Amino acid sequence: MLYELKKLFSAKLVWGLLALNLLYMLFIPFQGLRHNYRDHIQSVKTQQKLYTQMQAAYPQPQAMQDALEQELLRIQQQDWTTDAPGIYGETLRQDFFAVNGVYEHVRYLVTQVPHNRSKIIKEMLYDMSQADQSGEQDWFTERSNALAIKQYNRILPLELVSTGIHEGTQYILFNYTMWEYLMLAFLVLMTVRMFTMDLISGAYQMIHTSKHAEKSLFFRKFGALALVALLILLFHLGVELIANCTILGLSGFHLPLQQLETFEMCPYFITIGGFYVLKTAMKYLAYLWVIGLTAWIASVLRKPLTAGGLGLLLSCGGLVVHMVFYLRQTNVTARKIYRVLRMLLPQGLLNAREYLQTFDVANVLQYPVGRLQLCCGITICSSILFIMLAYGRWCRIERRGYA
Amino acid sequence: MKLECKGISKAYGKKQALAPLELTFTEGIYGLLGPNGAGKTTLMHLLVGLLAPDSGEILADGMEIGKLGATYRAKLGFLPQEPGFYPGFTGEEILRYFAKLKGIHQPQKKIATLLELVNLTDDRKKKVGQYSGGMKRRLGIATALLGDPALLILDEPTAGLDPKERMRFRNIIGQIGFGKIVILATHIVSDVECISDHCILLKEGHCIGADTADALKENIRGKVWNTPSDETEAERYVMEHACANLIKSDTTLMIRSVSDAPPFPHSVAAEPNLEDVYLYYFNQSGRDGESP
């Protein structure tokens, strides 16, 4: 595999593309953070300090919420927009944002989560009883309701601790689509290069008459590409985690994902750390799909330009379609199409968040199946298929009359 | 090892590159002789599995080579007409890479021996991109020899080599050829004459002769003529007959020609060599380094 990597990176162009990829990956988040870096850190520190003080003073959640409400009222009664000295932060304005932030988070954990979940369960039970009375049996709705009740009727071990702020900012900074286009294009170009370079250099004649020319070499090539994709992805994850933890104060990786407001309606039991692992794994699945697909195209066409063009069209094109319908969700038809796309297109896995924010199931033969699982299943199956097809083509080079 | 071609043929569209061929190779050195477009490279690519025959089959020890797959390729060493390498690799890295592809464990010693054999030891750390055409071909020969293959197929192995390198190559093949099948395609007759046990003559996809060099020469005994001549006569003869060699010495000019009857009354029958065989069958010159 090391030799395949060396072959892959033997051209300066490849290093240039890699550098461009990494620079672009880092440019947007650091550009965004540069302007309010100190504000973020200060804000995180103030909230964490306040949370600690409140926990010590009020061990009961409801008492803590009440106390925070009182504290918020006290600050609001003053002229909090000025730079008057604060108790928790340097100014009263900082105090307001800190108390408001902690109060909203505590209210969310103590009141909102149990209330909304209870409401959903009641509604589902009501729907089921209504269906029973009317005698109209809709198997999918019934099964779907039963599944929702099962998923939401569980006690989440949420804790009254700070898990960082500006949760939305994390997504803006590290989950932007432009880099994904670049990454997909990079993977397509690398795969095309990997699977056509032997032909272009003329080395294929000697390679394909060697003992390990088929299975072993094919999987070494695929493995080298998979390793490159994994290393870039891990680098991306590392940068994201470092920035989120140090600048945005992200913590509590062992806590349920529902600790973050964005994921209140997540039906799965998954920790914040688990979410990062899942997110990375899903992206990796999508990358492997792109590599498999492009490897097949390159093995069939054997011409870098044509194979690269088609690979880009199918990988980046899929992402474009995905994004178009994501942005047009105000339209009912577009929303329906978007749901189907999220289920069928592996590019959807590049945005794991979308699958975890709601009870997101599709009707498969009257059974509710999570779109996340469906998309993962489709991606895995089609990747295996593409890899098998690519392998078949690769091994039949001697039957293609290229000699 | 025994390699049999049973009625193999190959066409590229409407052009029949190889008519159905029946050939059997056992241990020994075989020279494939023929002009460009005779089907030599096609035959070689069929033998190494880079092409599949349109009809017929190739058997190695009685088994079809496509079915043998890696087992067959493990016994194979192949030097293509234009060996391609990765310019970013050093010569030594190329050999290590191919050793891995051939499944050779701990190849260091073998690589060092081969580099020495092809006179590339001093340039082993140099990138292949900086190699000359001759050096690349020598590296290709070393690559083909990796793993001590039982079947060695060399397509134009001496093209681009200088006379000294060509001599060295002939010696190498002479040394390592024992107990193997070595098939080399060339249009340089002297290479075949020096090292081959058997000659196969290919013309427009047909095998027009396959025998030992001596037998082929014997076939044309009495058809090779030396004619002392002057410049005017020689010039006229050459204009009229394409298959002529002019041998100049300090004082005389000799026309060497191949024909069923003596071209001049004063022509004298000469001892045939393989070049005469080439001239006789292909009606072309096959002198060293020339493209007929």
XYZ file of C-alpha atoms in Angstrom:
695
model
C 0.000 0.000 0.000
C 2.929 2.316 0.696
C 4.085 1.945 -2.895
C 0.602 2.823 -4.139
C 0.654 5.920 -1.918
C 4.062 6.839 -3.250
C 2.780 6.418 -6.809
C -0.250 8.529 -5.994
C 1.761 11.339 -4.449
C 4.609 11.217 -6.939
C 3.143 14.192 -8.818
C 3.448 17.737 -7.495
C -0.107 18.399 -8.622
C -1.410 15.927 -6.044
C 0.473 17.697 -3.248
C -0.908 20.979 -4.526
C -4.480 19.658 -4.463
C -3.971 18.266 -0.967
C -2.575 21.575 0.265
C -5.493 23.438 -1.319
C -7.919 21.058 0.346
C -6.389 21.475 3.805
C -5.976 25.221 3.509
C -9.575 25.636 2.439
C -10.680 23.352 5.260
C -8.949 25.600 7.798
C -9.513 28.969 6.168
C -13.242 29.412 6.787
C -13.381 28.337 10.449
C -10.373 30.401 11.427
C -11.579 33.343 9.401
C -14.848 33.122 11.305
C -13.252 32.691 14.670
C -10.625 35.374 14.216
C -13.051 38.220 14.791
C -14.724 37.048 17.976
C -12.244 34.598 19.381
C -11.785 36.444 22.680
C -15.504 37.096 23.098
C -16.227 33.400 22.735
C -13.660 32.358 25.301
C -14.789 35.037 27.744
C -18.405 34.066 27.325
C -17.683 30.353 27.844
C -15.675 31.063 30.958
C -18.378 33.284 32.424
C -21.112 30.702 31.812
C -19.037 27.876 33.236
C -18.285 29.943 36.338
C -21.960 30.771 36.803
C -23.018 27.152 36.272
C -20.574 26.026 38.966
C -21.788 28.645 41.414
C -25.419 27.755 40.797
C -24.830 24.027 41.171
C -23.171 24.581 44.521
C -25.923 26.854 45.765
C -28.951 25.031 44.345
C -28.610 21.253 44.074
C -32.248 20.863 43.000
C -32.848 21.575 39.279
C -36.105 23.445 39.762
C -34.574 25.584 42.483
C -31.667 26.391 40.219
C -34.007 27.402 37.417
C -36.014 29.639 39.756
C -32.878 31.242 41.109
C -31.573 31.916 37.610
C -34.912 33.439 36.644
C -34.728 35.756 39.629
C -31.152 36.640 38.795
C -32.104 37.406 35.197
C -34.940 39.660 36.380
C -32.559 41.449 38.731
C -30.148 42.194 35.892
C -32.917 43.240 33.517
C -34.143 45.744 36.104
C -30.775 47.458 35.825
C -29.393 49.190 32.795
C -27.637 46.014 31.604
C -26.680 47.376 28.191
C -24.012 49.577 29.747
C -20.504 48.614 30.728
C -21.286 48.796 34.427
C -19.261 46.245 36.448
C -20.806 42.780 36.630
C -20.702 39.997 39.166
C -19.910 37.022 36.961
C -18.251 38.782 34.069
C -16.418 42.054 33.721
C -19.542 44.033 32.767
C -23.251 43.863 33.489
C -23.892 43.142 29.819
C -21.680 40.054 30.054
C -23.580 39.075 33.207
C -26.861 39.319 31.289
C -25.709 37.095 28.440
C -24.169 34.587 30.841
C -27.232 34.368 33.112
C -29.594 34.300 30.148
C -27.544 31.561 28.469
C -27.411 29.383 31.562
C -31.060 30.044 32.384
C -32.192 29.057 28.878
C -30.108 25.904 29.032
C -31.397 24.945 32.497
C -34.990 25.706 31.441
C -34.477 23.565 28.372
C -33.156 20.641 30.414
C -35.508 20.897 33.370
C -38.771 21.917 31.692
C -38.710 21.819 27.928
C -37.303 18.337 27.311
C -39.624 16.411 29.671
C -42.629 18.508 28.635
C -42.172 18.103 24.887
C -41.424 14.403 25.114
C -44.465 13.819 27.278
C -46.547 15.802 24.789
C -45.337 13.716 21.854
C -46.076 10.454 23.644
C -49.566 11.623 24.585
C -50.304 12.691 21.026
C -49.112 9.393 19.649
C -51.205 7.442 22.141
C -54.204 9.570 21.259
C -53.678 8.976 17.533
C -53.420 5.254 18.127
C -56.599 5.160 20.193
C -58.423 7.175 17.544
C -57.271 4.766 14.865
C -58.429 1.825 16.961
C -61.852 3.385 17.422
C -62.325 4.264 13.765
C -61.236 0.794 12.720
C -59.123 2.260 9.909
C -55.848 0.471 10.104
C -52.812 2.238 8.756
C -50.054 -0.180 9.590
C -47.235 2.241 8.899
C -48.679 5.043 11.061
C -49.489 2.619 13.833
C -46.022 1.076 13.811
C -44.453 4.463 13.448
C -46.345 5.816 16.465
C -45.449 2.778 18.518
C -41.794 3.203 17.608
C -41.859 6.911 18.436
C -43.385 6.173 21.846
C -40.698 3.570 22.485
C -37.917 5.920 21.417
C -39.100 8.994 23.303
C -40.360 7.222 26.419
C -37.018 6.896 28.086
C -35.205 8.809 30.748
C -32.238 10.690 29.399
C -29.367 11.133 31.860
C -29.150 14.867 31.159
C -27.031 16.885 33.552
C -27.141 20.489 34.601
C -23.682 21.275 33.312
C -22.354 23.547 30.635
C -21.651 21.729 27.380
C -20.360 24.821 25.680
C -22.014 27.639 23.864
C -22.662 28.777 20.354
C -23.582 25.271 19.351
C -24.850 26.649 16.054
C -21.505 28.289 15.429
C -19.815 24.889 15.499
C -21.875 23.866 12.546
C -21.400 27.057 10.648
C -17.666 26.825 11.081
C -17.050 23.159 10.482
C -19.939 21.759 8.510
C -20.044 23.952 5.495
C -20.748 22.513 2.128
C -18.089 24.293 0.091
C -15.300 22.255 1.631
C -17.270 19.064 0.994
C -17.370 19.881 -2.728
C -13.621 20.311 -2.676
C -13.128 17.108 -0.705
C -15.328 15.080 -3.055
C -13.540 16.538 -6.079
C -10.194 15.711 -4.448
C -11.276 12.111 -3.841
C -12.548 11.742 -7.407
C -9.296 13.055 -8.883
C -7.164 10.885 -6.600
C -9.191 7.775 -7.442
C -9.046 8.428 -11.165
C -5.303 8.962 -10.921
C -4.845 5.807 -8.883
C -6.774 3.609 -11.279
C -5.460 5.044 -14.553
C -1.842 5.913 -13.740
C -0.569 2.433 -14.593
C -2.159 2.699 -18.022
C -0.850 6.203 -18.633
C 2.678 5.366 -17.531
C 2.614 2.146 -19.557
C 3.567 0.141 -16.466
C 0.326 -1.823 -16.628
C 1.817 -4.328 -19.053
C 4.399 -5.384 -16.517
C 2.036 -4.992 -13.572
C -0.740 -7.076 -15.081
C 1.594 -9.905 -15.889
C 2.756 -10.130 -12.247
C 1.492 -12.684 -9.794
C -0.303 -10.273 -7.476
C -1.645 -8.031 -10.222
C -5.304 -8.573 -9.468
C -6.920 -8.899 -6.039
C -3.987 -7.805 -3.936
C -3.065 -4.799 -6.080
C -6.649 -3.653 -6.494
C -7.263 -3.675 -2.775
C -3.909 -2.044 -2.088
C -4.940 0.784 -4.387
C -8.352 1.037 -2.796
C -6.819 0.812 0.670
C -4.369 3.621 -0.102
C -7.235 5.892 -1.193
C -9.330 4.917 1.819
C -6.374 5.720 4.068
C -5.876 9.154 2.494
C -9.596 9.917 2.937
C -9.518 8.715 6.538
C -6.461 10.771 7.435
C -7.973 13.938 5.972
C -11.242 13.236 7.765
C -9.478 12.612 11.084
C -7.481 15.799 10.617
C -10.741 17.649 9.987
C -12.297 16.082 13.085
C -9.227 16.883 15.160
C -9.243 20.527 14.132
C -12.971 20.741 14.732
C -12.738 19.217 18.213
C -9.752 21.316 19.226
C -11.475 24.517 18.110
C -14.815 23.541 19.642
C -13.315 22.555 22.976
C -10.826 25.372 23.375
C -12.739 28.226 21.828
C -16.397 27.295 22.102
C -16.073 25.322 25.345
C -17.602 22.107 24.060
C -17.490 19.496 26.825
C -19.463 16.627 28.323
C -18.804 14.141 25.554
C -20.274 11.383 27.733
C -23.629 13.194 28.015
C -26.622 12.458 25.778
C -26.770 14.367 22.507
C -30.095 15.837 23.640
C -28.040 17.939 26.066
C -27.669 20.226 23.026
C -30.891 22.006 22.141
C -30.568 21.371 18.429
C -30.974 17.658 19.087
C -33.896 17.849 21.486
C -36.036 15.638 19.249
C -33.295 13.138 18.459
C -34.981 9.765 18.967
C -31.730 7.864 19.443
C -29.766 7.380 22.612
C -26.387 8.679 21.655
C -23.777 10.721 23.499
C -22.176 13.916 22.248
C -18.914 12.002 21.754
C -20.836 9.262 19.993
C -22.334 11.853 17.681
C -18.880 12.988 16.603
C -17.866 9.385 15.982
C -21.090 8.716 14.061
C -20.742 11.911 12.058
C -17.198 10.991 11.086
C -18.160 7.397 10.265
C -21.025 8.569 8.055
C -18.808 10.998 6.191
C -16.285 8.232 5.737
C -18.981 5.958 4.332
C -19.895 8.647 1.809
C -16.219 9.079 0.885
C -15.777 5.333 0.400
C -18.846 5.357 -1.816
C -17.314 8.106 -3.953
C -14.019 6.192 -4.155
C -15.821 2.947 -5.078
C -17.974 4.627 -7.702
C -15.043 6.497 -9.244
C -12.848 3.383 -9.171
C -15.501 1.576 -11.177
C -15.860 4.447 -13.646
C -12.084 4.722 -14.035
C -11.728 0.953 -14.492
C -14.388 0.974 -17.204
C -13.439 4.142 -19.076
C -9.676 4.101 -18.410
C -9.397 7.677 -19.623
C -8.602 10.160 -16.854
C -10.486 13.125 -18.286
C -13.706 11.276 -19.078
C -13.594 9.251 -15.868
C -12.808 12.356 -13.803
C -15.602 14.339 -15.417
C -18.180 11.628 -14.861
C -16.941 11.024 -11.309
C -17.253 14.725 -10.487
C -20.695 14.885 -12.045
C -22.015 11.982 -10.000
C -20.380 12.882 -6.691
C -20.459 16.699 -6.606
C -23.592 16.732 -8.778
C -25.388 14.614 -6.184
C -24.359 17.056 -3.506
C -25.604 19.990 -5.583
C -29.010 18.329 -6.042
C -29.085 17.580 -2.333
C -28.314 21.186 -1.446
C -30.832 22.620 -3.919
C -33.693 20.687 -2.330
C -32.370 21.395 1.169
C -32.637 25.111 0.492
C -36.102 24.808 -1.129
C -37.766 23.023 1.748
C -40.423 25.746 2.083
C -42.116 24.094 -0.885
C -44.058 20.917 0.045
C -43.039 18.997 -3.083
C -39.402 19.988 -2.680
C -39.526 18.867 0.956
C -40.855 15.472 -0.106
C -38.144 15.160 -2.738
C -35.545 16.190 -0.189
C -36.708 13.422 2.148
C -36.348 10.881 -0.637
C -32.920 12.241 -1.575
C -31.773 12.047 2.031
C -32.728 8.414 1.993
C -31.206 7.491 -1.359
C -28.204 9.736 -1.939
C -25.035 8.860 -0.025
C -24.096 12.553 -0.155
C -26.754 13.051 2.530
C -24.425 11.313 4.977
C -22.116 14.308 4.776
C -24.602 16.105 7.006
C -25.334 13.707 9.865
C -27.102 16.395 11.850
C -30.116 16.335 9.539
C -30.898 12.719 10.410
C -30.692 13.198 14.159
C -32.870 16.226 14.749
C -36.275 14.633 14.279
C -38.083 11.316 14.325
C -37.016 10.688 10.765
C -38.442 7.471 9.368
C -39.508 6.260 5.934
C -42.203 3.810 4.984
C -40.565 0.575 3.890
C -43.201 -2.064 3.186
C -45.403 -0.541 5.897
C -42.549 -0.619 8.434
C -40.959 2.560 9.776
C -37.227 2.511 9.056
C -34.921 5.373 9.993
C -33.710 7.375 7.006
C -30.272 7.338 8.571
C -30.180 3.537 8.607
C -31.656 3.371 5.121
C -29.144 5.794 3.677
C -26.276 3.996 5.443
C -27.568 0.654 4.156
C -27.944 1.910 0.591
C -24.498 3.513 0.735
C -22.828 0.369 2.085
C -24.570 -1.920 -0.427
C -23.899 0.327 -3.421
C -20.273 0.842 -2.317
C -19.754 -2.922 -2.133
C -21.388 -3.282 -5.546
C -19.199 -0.569 -7.090
C -16.076 -2.063 -5.538
C -16.987 -5.499 -6.898
C -17.703 -4.069 -10.354
C -14.479 -2.068 -10.296
C -12.559 -5.155 -9.199
C -14.129 -7.201 -11.989
C -13.179 -4.599 -14.578
C -9.722 -4.140 -13.127
C -9.009 -7.858 -13.356
C -10.281 -8.009 -16.915
C -7.747 -5.496 -18.183
C -6.132 -8.321 -20.141
C -9.409 -9.008 -21.874
C -9.937 -5.427 -22.964
C -7.452 -5.249 -25.778
C -5.349 -2.459 -24.297
C -2.185 -4.261 -25.185
C 7.254 -26.355 -18.556
C 5.417 -26.720 -21.848
C 3.516 -23.915 -23.547
C 1.138 -24.720 -26.383
C -0.731 -22.394 -28.700
C -3.662 -24.287 -30.155
C -5.185 -22.486 -33.095
C -4.948 -19.039 -31.524
C -5.980 -16.081 -33.634
C -6.510 -12.394 -33.041
C -8.108 -9.643 -35.088
C -8.350 -5.906 -34.430
C -11.596 -5.005 -36.088
C -11.316 -6.176 -39.690
C -7.554 -6.513 -39.556
C -6.437 -10.058 -38.872
C -3.347 -9.557 -36.714
C -2.752 -13.225 -36.153
C -4.086 -16.120 -38.232
C -4.763 -19.382 -36.378
C -1.402 -20.475 -35.011
C -0.181 -23.835 -33.773
C 3.016 -23.518 -31.759
C 4.628 -25.500 -28.981
C 7.340 -24.151 -26.718
C 9.451 -26.330 -24.488
C 12.656 -25.401 -22.633
C 14.903 -23.361 -24.873
C 15.388 -19.935 -26.387
C 12.992 -18.974 -29.171
C 13.478 -16.042 -31.487
C 10.385 -14.543 -33.050
C 11.428 -12.934 -36.273
C 9.351 -10.785 -38.511
C 8.951 -7.256 -39.811
C 6.817 -4.641 -38.088
C 3.152 -5.596 -38.184
C 3.918 -9.291 -38.494
C 2.020 -10.064 -35.289
C 4.982 -10.572 -32.933
C 3.748 -8.226 -30.225
C 0.193 -9.536 -30.534
C 1.457 -13.082 -30.075
C 3.491 -12.005 -27.036
C 0.544 -10.217 -25.490
C -1.556 -13.310 -25.999
C 1.119 -15.436 -24.377
C 1.333 -13.190 -21.296
C -2.445 -12.816 -20.994
C -2.662 -9.109 -21.806
C -4.900 -10.087 -24.711
C -7.371 -12.894 -25.057
C -7.383 -14.879 -28.309
C -10.432 -14.629 -30.540
C -10.218 -18.343 -31.092
C -8.093 -21.209 -29.824
C -6.386 -21.508 -26.493
C -3.004 -21.250 -24.857
C -2.092 -24.084 -22.547
C 0.639 -24.111 -19.936
C 1.403 -27.689 -18.958
C -2.000 -28.658 -20.332
C -4.017 -25.972 -18.499
C -5.545 -22.900 -20.103
C -3.559 -19.855 -18.954
C -6.642 -17.754 -18.188
C -7.813 -20.410 -15.750
C -4.371 -20.684 -14.182
C -4.375 -16.943 -13.510
C -1.905 -16.017 -10.770
C -0.302 -19.483 -10.865
C 0.661 -18.869 -14.486
C 1.713 -15.280 -13.888
C 3.947 -16.410 -11.017
C 6.071 -18.285 -13.579
C 6.128 -15.388 -16.011
C 8.649 -12.651 -16.683
C 7.662 -10.097 -19.309
C 9.479 -7.197 -20.894
C 7.099 -5.134 -23.058
C 8.200 -3.275 -26.140
C 8.010 0.017 -24.270
C 8.358 -0.656 -20.562
C 6.689 2.109 -18.564
C 7.892 3.087 -15.136
C 6.981 5.685 -12.567
C 9.381 8.596 -12.989
C 9.295 9.402 -9.257
C 10.659 5.982 -8.287
C 14.324 5.095 -8.197
C 15.520 2.072 -10.137
C 15.863 0.114 -6.914
C 12.359 1.074 -5.785
C 10.938 -0.110 -9.102
C 12.532 -3.490 -8.585
C 11.332 -3.665 -4.970
C 7.802 -2.739 -6.090
C 7.728 -5.413 -8.770
C 9.288 -7.928 -6.384
C 6.340 -7.301 -4.093
C 3.896 -7.678 -6.977
C 5.567 -10.941 -7.901
C 5.340 -12.159 -4.320
C 9.084 -12.390 -3.774
C 10.041 -12.373 -0.113
C 13.268 -10.697 1.002
C 14.242 -9.638 -2.504
C 17.235 -7.435 -1.505
C 19.900 -9.903 -2.527
C 18.177 -10.753 -5.795
C 17.701 -7.070 -6.598
C 21.378 -6.346 -5.975
C 22.380 -9.230 -8.258
C 20.038 -8.095 -11.029
C 21.189 -4.487 -10.796
C 24.743 -5.718 -11.140
C 23.731 -7.957 -14.048
C 22.199 -5.088 -16.003
C 24.915 -2.660 -14.958
C 22.659 -0.316 -13.005
C 24.198 -0.648 -9.534
C 25.671 2.854 -9.599
C 22.403 4.359 -10.828
C 20.080 2.434 -8.530
C 19.299 5.481 -6.391
C 18.645 7.689 -9.390
C 15.016 8.494 -10.275
C 13.773 6.585 -13.312
C 12.687 9.900 -14.820
C 16.401 10.695 -15.217
C 17.209 7.364 -16.892
C 18.081 7.174 -20.592
C 16.079 4.924 -22.922
C 18.764 2.228 -22.732
C 18.853 2.365 -18.937
C 15.078 2.005 -18.779
C 15.248 -1.036 -21.025
C 17.961 -2.567 -18.858
C 15.800 -1.908 -15.825
C 12.930 -3.576 -17.685
C 15.105 -6.616 -18.328
C 15.989 -6.767 -14.614
C 12.305 -6.480 -13.741
C 11.412 -9.303 -16.105
C 14.102 -11.466 -14.560
C 12.826 -10.943 -11.005
C 11.638 -14.132 -9.398
C 13.622 -16.376 -11.733
C 10.668 -16.958 -14.085
C 10.288 -20.276 -15.892
C 8.801 -18.448 -18.859
C 10.554 -15.305 -20.019
C 8.945 -13.240 -22.763
C 10.912 -10.317 -24.125
C 9.538 -7.939 -26.732
C 12.313 -6.129 -28.591
C 14.708 -6.501 -25.653
C 17.712 -4.968 -27.386
C 16.015 -1.961 -28.977
C 17.819 1.165 -27.857
C 20.781 -0.686 -26.377
C 24.283 0.187 -27.528
C 26.424 -2.641 -28.977
C 28.172 -3.256 -25.658
C 24.874 -3.455 -23.789
C 23.455 -5.709 -26.475
C 26.376 -8.044 -26.082
C 25.885 -8.027 -22.327
C 22.175 -8.810 -22.815
C 22.962 -11.728 -25.110
C 25.318 -13.109 -22.479
C 22.691 -12.698 -19.769
C 20.079 -14.586 -21.764
C 22.655 -17.237 -22.643
C 23.441 -17.654 -18.930
C 19.933 -17.727 -17.564
C 18.177 -19.445 -20.460
C 18.860 -22.990 -19.295
C 15.799 -24.834 -18.075
C 13.458 -22.025 -19.109
C 11.337 -21.051 -22.029
C 12.689 -17.770 -23.345
C 10.785 -16.141 -26.192
C 12.215 -12.985 -27.657
C 10.678 -10.979 -30.420
C 12.900 -8.824 -32.543
C 13.652 -7.768 -36.060
C 17.358 -7.667 -35.270
C 18.489 -10.907 -36.812
C 21.912 -11.053 -35.195
C 20.331 -11.206 -31.703
C 18.367 -14.264 -32.671
C 21.276 -15.854 -34.490
C 23.541 -15.454 -31.486
C 21.321 -16.783 -28.734
C 18.261 -18.588 -30.068
C 17.888 -22.331 -30.306
C 14.748 -22.005 -32.406
C 13.400 -19.425 -34.824
C 9.799 -18.664 -35.568
C 9.165 -16.578 -38.639
C 6.001 -14.508 -38.624
C 4.669 -12.686 -41.638
C 1.357 -10.844 -41.734
C 0.068 -12.891 -38.840
C 1.058 -16.231 -40.315
C 3.823 -18.525 -39.159
C 5.867 -19.109 -42.276
C 8.600 -21.124 -40.664
C 9.514 -22.580 -37.311
C 12.674 -24.556 -36.811
C 16.211 -24.366 -35.545
C 18.373 -21.652 -37.051
C 20.558 -24.272 -38.725
C 17.559 -26.000 -40.315
C 16.224 -22.728 -41.637
C 19.613 -21.887 -43.075
C 19.804 -25.338 -44.618
C 16.455 -24.707 -46.309
C 17.921 -21.900 -48.348
C 21.238 -23.521 -49.129
C 21.979 -22.918 -52.797
C 19.875 -19.786 -52.895
C 22.411 -17.327 -51.489
C 24.772 -15.750 -53.954
C 27.871 -13.639 -53.813
C 28.528 -11.646 -56.948
C 31.721 -9.598 -57.424
C 30.663 -6.413 -59.107
C 31.513 -2.842 -59.965
C 29.646 0.181 -58.713
C 27.516 0.716 -61.823
C 26.365 -2.887 -61.968
C 25.728 -2.948 -58.238
C 23.714 0.260 -58.409
C 21.544 -1.105 -61.195
C 21.026 -4.412 -59.388
C 20.042 -2.687 -56.157
C 17.559 -0.478 -58.048
C 15.900 -3.554 -59.519
C 16.058 -5.913 -56.529
C 15.113 -4.774 -53.033
C 16.656 -7.789 -51.346
C 20.296 -7.077 -51.737
C 23.241 -6.518 -49.475
C 26.266 -4.714 -50.712
C 29.495 -5.778 -49.071
C 32.326 -3.366 -49.647
C 35.952 -4.194 -49.106
C 39.004 -2.061 -49.893
C 39.268 -3.194 -53.489
C 36.076 -4.982 -54.406
C 32.339 -4.658 -54.185
C 30.305 -7.788 -53.504
C 26.567 -8.147 -54.072
C 25.061 -10.655 -51.659
C 21.637 -11.712 -52.814
C 19.062 -14.392 -52.194
C 17.221 -15.941 -55.103
C 16.337 -19.366 -56.454
C 18.561 -18.886 -59.471
C 21.973 -17.152 -59.660
C 21.421 -13.478 -60.521
C 24.571 -13.278 -62.721
C 26.463 -15.906 -64.608
C 29.511 -15.223 -62.467
C 27.596 -15.412 -59.148
C 28.957 -17.898 -56.612
C 26.820 -19.835 -54.126
C 27.519 -18.700 -50.545
C 27.081 -20.133 -47.044
C 23.673 -18.940 -45.801
C 23.270 -17.102 -42.512
C 20.125 -16.122 -40.628
C 20.060 -12.719 -42.237
C 19.785 -14.450 -45.588
C 16.890 -16.456 -44.202
C 15.233 -13.167 -43.224
C 15.889 -11.731 -46.680
C 14.560 -14.830 -48.356
C 11.321 -14.990 -46.380
C 10.578 -11.325 -45.868
C 12.209 -9.810 -48.905
C 13.654 -7.155 -46.580
C 16.841 -6.321 -44.791
C 17.161 -7.257 -41.125
C 20.438 -5.724 -40.244
C 21.430 -4.639 -36.720
C 19.475 -1.734 -35.402
C 17.532 -1.135 -38.553
C 13.850 -1.095 -38.947
C 13.051 -3.003 -42.132
